[in-house]
Amino acid sequence: MDMNLNCAILHNDESVLSRMEDYVEKIPFLTLCGCYTNPIEALQAYYAQHVDVYFIGLHSVEDGNIGGMDFARLLASSTRVIFWADTDEYAAACFRLDALDYLSGDVPFSVFSQAVFKAVRWFTGQDEKPNALVGTKEQDLPVICVRADSKILLLKLDKISCVEGCGDYVKVFCTDLERPVLTLCTMKYMESKLPDTDFVRVHRSFIVQKRYIRSIGNVIQLVNGREVPIGDAYRKRLADYLSGQMC
């Protein structure tokens, strides 16, 4: 699944506005539609374009006496809002507006990216789940996010048959894709992100999903006919996993 979200920024502090713009540019699946300090101009532009996510400063106002929360109330329900404020004092009021997130103070990029991935989960129907790119375990999450070809791709976990290590990269083989996805990361990283209830590492260079195993002998044969080697150091782990004893 190829994700792209249109976003816009409204904040009356130029330095914060610039920082938010820099953050947005670091996330390849965000397309910045506009940056505004004037809410009236922002509103006029909003009705002329589609915006998925709006980053709003609470004190972004001041023309026309429209504040950040007032501006948010004027947006369509299909636009998700992430607030950026100086303090936490307005958090409760913002969440009553069904805000996606509320950022306050000196916000680092890691926190900003977590807020953005809440938007990803909302637009993919998984807004209550953790995600792979902010350092959390991917338990029970139906998608995993990987970076490939200057994009963030969302791969369905139930479609991943195996993962193969290739030096500094890994290949992710999916049953719904003609070609494997090549992404820059380590096998250790992938192993930590894939739920161990469904995936097991069987070789220093291979992770497989249990549902796609057809037979096990000297090698593992997957349902698509692909053969995967079994490393000596992983045989007991595989046996324990398949017998339900792996914790």
CSV table of C-alpha atoms in Angstrom, one decimal:
chain,number,residue,atom,x,y,z
A,1,MET,CA,0.0,0.0,0.0
A,2,ASP,CA,1.5,3.3,-1.1
A,3,MET,CA,0.6,6.1,1.3
A,4,ASN,CA,0.5,9.8,0.5
A,5,LEU,CA,-1.1,12.5,2.7
A,6,ASN,CA,-1.6,16.1,1.8
A,7,CYS,CA,-1.0,18.4,4.7
A,8,ALA,CA,-1.0,22.1,5.6
A,9,ILE,CA,0.4,24.2,8.5
A,10,LEU,CA,-1.1,27.2,10.3
A,11,HIS,CA,0.9,28.9,13.0
A,12,ASN,CA,1.6,32.6,13.7
A,13,ASP,CA,5.2,32.0,14.9
A,14,GLU,CA,7.4,32.0,11.9
A,15,SER,CA,10.2,30.1,13.6
A,16,VAL,CA,7.8,27.3,14.7
A,17,LEU,CA,6.2,27.3,11.2
A,18,SER,CA,9.7,26.9,9.6
A,19,ARG,CA,10.5,24.0,12.0
A,20,MET,CA,7.3,22.3,11.2
A,21,GLU,CA,7.9,22.7,7.5
A,22,ASP,CA,11.4,21.1,7.9
A,23,TYR,CA,9.8,18.2,9.8
A,24,VAL,CA,7.2,17.6,7.1
A,25,GLU,CA,9.9,17.6,4.4
A,26,LYS,CA,11.7,14.7,6.2
A,27,ILE,CA,8.6,12.4,5.8
A,28,PRO,CA,8.4,11.3,2.2
A,29,PHE,CA,4.7,10.4,2.2
A,30,LEU,CA,3.6,13.9,3.4
A,31,THR,CA,2.9,16.5,0.6
A,32,LEU,CA,2.9,20.0,1.9
A,33,CYS,CA,0.1,22.1,0.4
A,34,GLY,CA,0.7,25.3,2.2
A,35,CYS,CA,2.1,27.2,5.2
A,36,TYR,CA,0.1,30.1,6.7
A,37,THR,CA,0.3,32.6,9.5
A,38,ASN,CA,-3.1,34.2,8.6
A,39,PRO,CA,-6.1,31.9,9.3
A,40,ILE,CA,-8.3,33.7,6.8
A,41,GLU,CA,-5.9,33.1,4.0
A,42,ALA,CA,-5.5,29.5,5.2
A,43,LEU,CA,-9.2,29.0,5.2
A,44,GLN,CA,-9.6,30.4,1.7
A,45,ALA,CA,-6.9,28.1,0.4
A,46,TYR,CA,-8.4,25.1,2.3
A,47,TYR,CA,-11.6,25.2,0.3
A,48,ALA,CA,-9.6,25.2,-2.9
A,49,GLN,CA,-7.6,22.0,-2.2
A,50,HIS,CA,-7.8,18.7,-0.4
A,51,VAL,CA,-6.0,18.5,2.9
A,52,ASP,CA,-5.8,15.3,4.9
A,53,VAL,CA,-3.8,16.5,7.9
A,54,TYR,CA,-3.7,20.1,9.3
A,55,PHE,CA,-1.0,21.1,11.8
A,56,ILE,CA,-2.5,24.0,13.8
A,57,GLY,CA,-0.8,26.4,16.3
A,58,LEU,CA,-3.2,27.3,19.0
A,59,HIS,CA,-2.2,31.0,18.9
A,60,SER,CA,-2.2,31.1,15.2
A,61,VAL,CA,-4.6,33.8,15.0
A,62,GLU,CA,-5.2,36.7,15.0
A,63,ASP,CA,-7.0,38.2,12.0
A,64,GLY,CA,-10.7,38.0,12.3
A,65,ASN,CA,-10.5,36.8,15.8
A,66,ILE,CA,-10.1,33.2,14.6
A,67,GLY,CA,-8.0,31.1,17.0
A,68,GLY,CA,-6.5,27.7,16.4
A,69,MET,CA,-9.5,25.8,17.9
A,70,ASP,CA,-11.9,28.0,16.1
A,71,PHE,CA,-10.1,27.3,12.8
A,72,ALA,CA,-10.2,23.5,13.5
A,73,ARG,CA,-14.0,23.6,13.9
A,74,LEU,CA,-14.3,25.0,10.4
A,75,LEU,CA,-12.5,22.1,8.8
A,76,ALA,CA,-14.3,19.1,7.3
A,77,SER,CA,-14.4,15.9,9.3
A,78,SER,CA,-12.2,14.2,6.8
A,79,THR,CA,-9.3,16.4,7.7
A,80,ARG,CA,-7.4,15.3,10.8
A,81,VAL,CA,-5.9,17.9,13.1
A,82,ILE,CA,-2.7,17.9,15.0
A,83,PHE,CA,-2.2,20.8,17.4
A,84,TRP,CA,1.1,22.4,18.3
A,85,ALA,CA,1.0,24.6,21.3
A,86,ASP,CA,3.3,26.3,23.8
A,87,THR,CA,1.8,24.6,26.9
A,88,ASP,CA,-0.4,21.7,27.8
A,89,GLU,CA,-3.3,23.8,29.2
A,90,TYR,CA,-5.5,23.5,26.1
A,91,ALA,CA,-5.0,19.7,25.6
A,92,ALA,CA,-8.3,18.6,27.0
A,93,ALA,CA,-10.3,21.1,25.0
A,94,CYS,CA,-8.4,20.1,21.8
A,95,PHE,CA,-9.1,16.4,22.3
A,96,ARG,CA,-12.8,17.2,22.8
A,97,LEU,CA,-12.5,18.5,19.2
A,98,ASP,CA,-11.4,15.0,18.2
A,99,ALA,CA,-7.8,16.1,17.5
A,100,LEU,CA,-5.5,13.4,16.3
A,101,ASP,CA,-2.7,14.6,18.6
A,102,TYR,CA,-1.6,17.5,20.8
A,103,LEU,CA,2.1,18.6,20.7
A,104,SER,CA,3.4,21.1,23.1
A,105,GLY,CA,6.7,22.9,24.0
A,106,ASP,CA,10.0,22.1,22.2
A,107,VAL,CA,8.8,19.2,20.0
A,108,PRO,CA,11.6,16.9,18.7
A,109,PHE,CA,11.2,15.2,15.3
A,110,SER,CA,10.7,11.8,16.9
A,111,VAL,CA,7.5,13.0,18.7
A,112,PHE,CA,6.3,14.8,15.6
A,113,SER,CA,6.7,11.6,13.5
A,114,GLN,CA,4.7,9.6,16.1
A,115,ALA,CA,1.9,12.1,15.6
A,116,VAL,CA,2.1,11.7,11.9
A,117,PHE,CA,1.9,8.0,12.1
A,118,LYS,CA,-1.3,8.4,14.1
A,119,ALA,CA,-2.6,9.9,10.9
A,120,VAL,CA,-1.3,7.0,8.9
A,121,ARG,CA,-3.1,4.6,11.2
A,122,TRP,CA,-6.3,6.6,11.1
A,123,PHE,CA,-6.4,6.7,7.3
A,124,THR,CA,-5.6,3.0,7.1
A,125,GLY,CA,-8.3,2.2,9.7
A,126,GLN,CA,-5.8,1.2,12.4
A,127,ASP,CA,-5.8,4.3,14.6
A,128,GLU,CA,-5.5,2.3,17.9
A,129,LYS,CA,-2.4,0.3,16.8
A,130,PRO,CA,1.4,0.9,17.3
A,131,ASN,CA,3.7,1.3,14.3
A,132,ALA,CA,7.1,0.2,13.1
A,133,LEU,CA,8.8,3.4,12.5
A,134,VAL,CA,8.6,4.9,15.9
A,135,GLY,CA,10.4,2.1,17.7
A,136,THR,CA,7.4,0.1,19.0
A,137,LYS,CA,6.7,-3.6,18.7
A,138,GLU,CA,4.5,-4.5,15.7
A,139,GLN,CA,2.3,-6.9,17.7
A,140,ASP,CA,-1.1,-7.5,16.1
A,141,LEU,CA,-0.7,-4.7,13.7
A,142,PRO,CA,-2.0,-5.6,10.2
A,143,VAL,CA,0.5,-3.4,8.4
A,144,ILE,CA,4.2,-2.6,8.8
A,145,CYS,CA,5.8,0.6,7.5
A,146,VAL,CA,9.0,0.4,5.5
A,147,ARG,CA,11.0,2.9,3.5
A,148,ALA,CA,11.7,2.0,-0.1
A,149,ASP,CA,12.3,4.0,-3.3
A,150,SER,CA,12.1,7.3,-1.4
A,151,LYS,CA,8.6,6.4,-0.1
A,152,ILE,CA,7.0,4.9,3.0
A,153,LEU,CA,5.2,1.7,2.0
A,154,LEU,CA,2.6,0.1,4.2
A,155,LEU,CA,2.8,-3.7,3.8
A,156,LYS,CA,0.0,-6.0,5.0
A,157,LEU,CA,1.5,-8.4,7.5
A,158,ASP,CA,-0.8,-11.2,6.5
A,159,LYS,CA,0.7,-11.0,2.9
A,160,ILE,CA,4.3,-11.2,4.0
A,161,SER,CA,5.6,-14.7,3.3
A,162,CYS,CA,9.3,-14.2,4.2
A,163,VAL,CA,12.0,-11.7,4.7
A,164,GLU,CA,15.5,-12.2,3.3
A,165,GLY,CA,18.6,-10.4,4.5
A,166,CYS,CA,20.9,-9.0,1.8
A,167,GLY,CA,23.8,-7.2,3.5
A,168,ASP,CA,22.6,-3.8,4.6
A,169,TYR,CA,19.2,-4.3,3.0
A,170,VAL,CA,16.4,-6.8,3.4
A,171,LYS,CA,13.9,-8.1,0.8
A,172,VAL,CA,10.3,-8.4,1.9
A,173,PHE,CA,8.4,-11.0,-0.1
A,174,CYS,CA,4.6,-10.4,-0.2
A,175,THR,CA,2.0,-12.6,-1.9
A,176,ASP,CA,0.2,-9.5,-3.3
A,177,LEU,CA,3.2,-8.0,-4.9
A,178,GLU,CA,5.0,-9.2,-8.0
A,179,ARG,CA,8.5,-8.2,-6.8
A,180,PRO,CA,10.0,-8.1,-3.3
A,181,VAL,CA,10.3,-4.8,-1.5
A,182,LEU,CA,14.0,-3.8,-0.9
A,183,THR,CA,14.4,-1.7,2.2
A,184,LEU,CA,17.5,-0.4,4.0
A,185,CYS,CA,17.5,-2.0,7.5
A,186,THR,CA,18.8,-5.1,9.3
A,187,MET,CA,17.4,-8.5,9.9
A,188,LYS,CA,17.5,-7.8,13.6
A,189,TYR,CA,15.4,-4.7,13.1
A,190,MET,CA,12.8,-6.6,11.1
A,191,GLU,CA,12.7,-9.4,13.6
A,192,SER,CA,12.0,-6.9,16.4
A,193,LYS,CA,9.1,-5.4,14.4
A,194,LEU,CA,7.4,-8.5,13.2
A,195,PRO,CA,5.0,-10.1,15.7
A,196,ASP,CA,6.6,-13.3,17.0
A,197,THR,CA,3.2,-14.9,17.2
A,198,ASP,CA,3.2,-15.2,13.4
A,199,PHE,CA,6.8,-14.9,12.3
A,200,VAL,CA,9.9,-16.9,13.2
A,201,ARG,CA,13.5,-16.5,12.3
A,202,VAL,CA,14.8,-19.7,10.8
A,203,HIS,CA,18.2,-18.6,9.5
A,204,ARG,CA,20.5,-15.6,9.9
A,205,SER,CA,19.2,-14.4,6.6
A,206,PHE,CA,15.6,-15.5,6.7
A,207,ILE,CA,12.4,-14.9,8.6
A,208,VAL,CA,9.2,-16.7,7.6
A,209,GLN,CA,5.5,-16.5,8.4
A,210,LYS,CA,4.1,-19.7,9.8
A,211,ARG,CA,0.9,-19.7,7.7
A,212,TYR,CA,3.0,-19.9,4.5
A,213,ILE,CA,5.0,-23.0,5.5
A,214,ARG,CA,4.0,-26.0,3.5
A,215,SER,CA,6.6,-28.5,4.7
A,216,ILE,CA,9.8,-28.7,6.8
A,217,GLY,CA,12.7,-31.0,6.1
A,218,ASN,CA,16.3,-30.1,5.4
A,219,VAL,CA,14.8,-26.9,4.1
A,220,ILE,CA,11.4,-25.1,4.6
A,221,GLN,CA,9.2,-25.1,1.6
A,222,LEU,CA,6.7,-22.2,1.4
A,223,VAL,CA,3.3,-22.5,-0.3
A,224,ASN,CA,4.5,-20.5,-3.3
A,225,GLY,CA,7.2,-23.1,-3.9
A,226,ARG,CA,10.1,-21.0,-2.5
A,227,GLU,CA,12.7,-23.0,-0.5
A,228,VAL,CA,14.2,-21.4,2.6
A,229,PRO,CA,17.3,-22.8,4.4
A,230,ILE,CA,17.2,-23.6,8.1
A,231,GLY,CA,20.2,-22.5,10.1
A,232,ASP,CA,21.6,-24.9,12.7
A,233,ALA,CA,21.4,-22.3,15.4
A,234,TYR,CA,17.7,-21.8,14.6
A,235,ARG,CA,16.4,-25.4,14.5
A,236,LYS,CA,15.4,-25.6,18.1
A,237,ARG,CA,13.8,-22.2,18.0
A,238,LEU,CA,11.8,-23.4,14.9
A,239,ALA,CA,10.8,-26.6,16.6
A,240,ASP,CA,9.7,-24.8,19.8
A,241,TYR,CA,7.8,-22.3,17.8
A,242,LEU,CA,5.9,-24.8,15.8
A,243,SER,CA,5.1,-26.9,18.9
A,244,GLY,CA,3.6,-23.8,20.6
A,245,GLN,CA,6.3,-23.7,23.3
A,246,MET,CA,8.0,-20.6,22.1
A,247,CYS,CA,7.4,-17.7,24.6
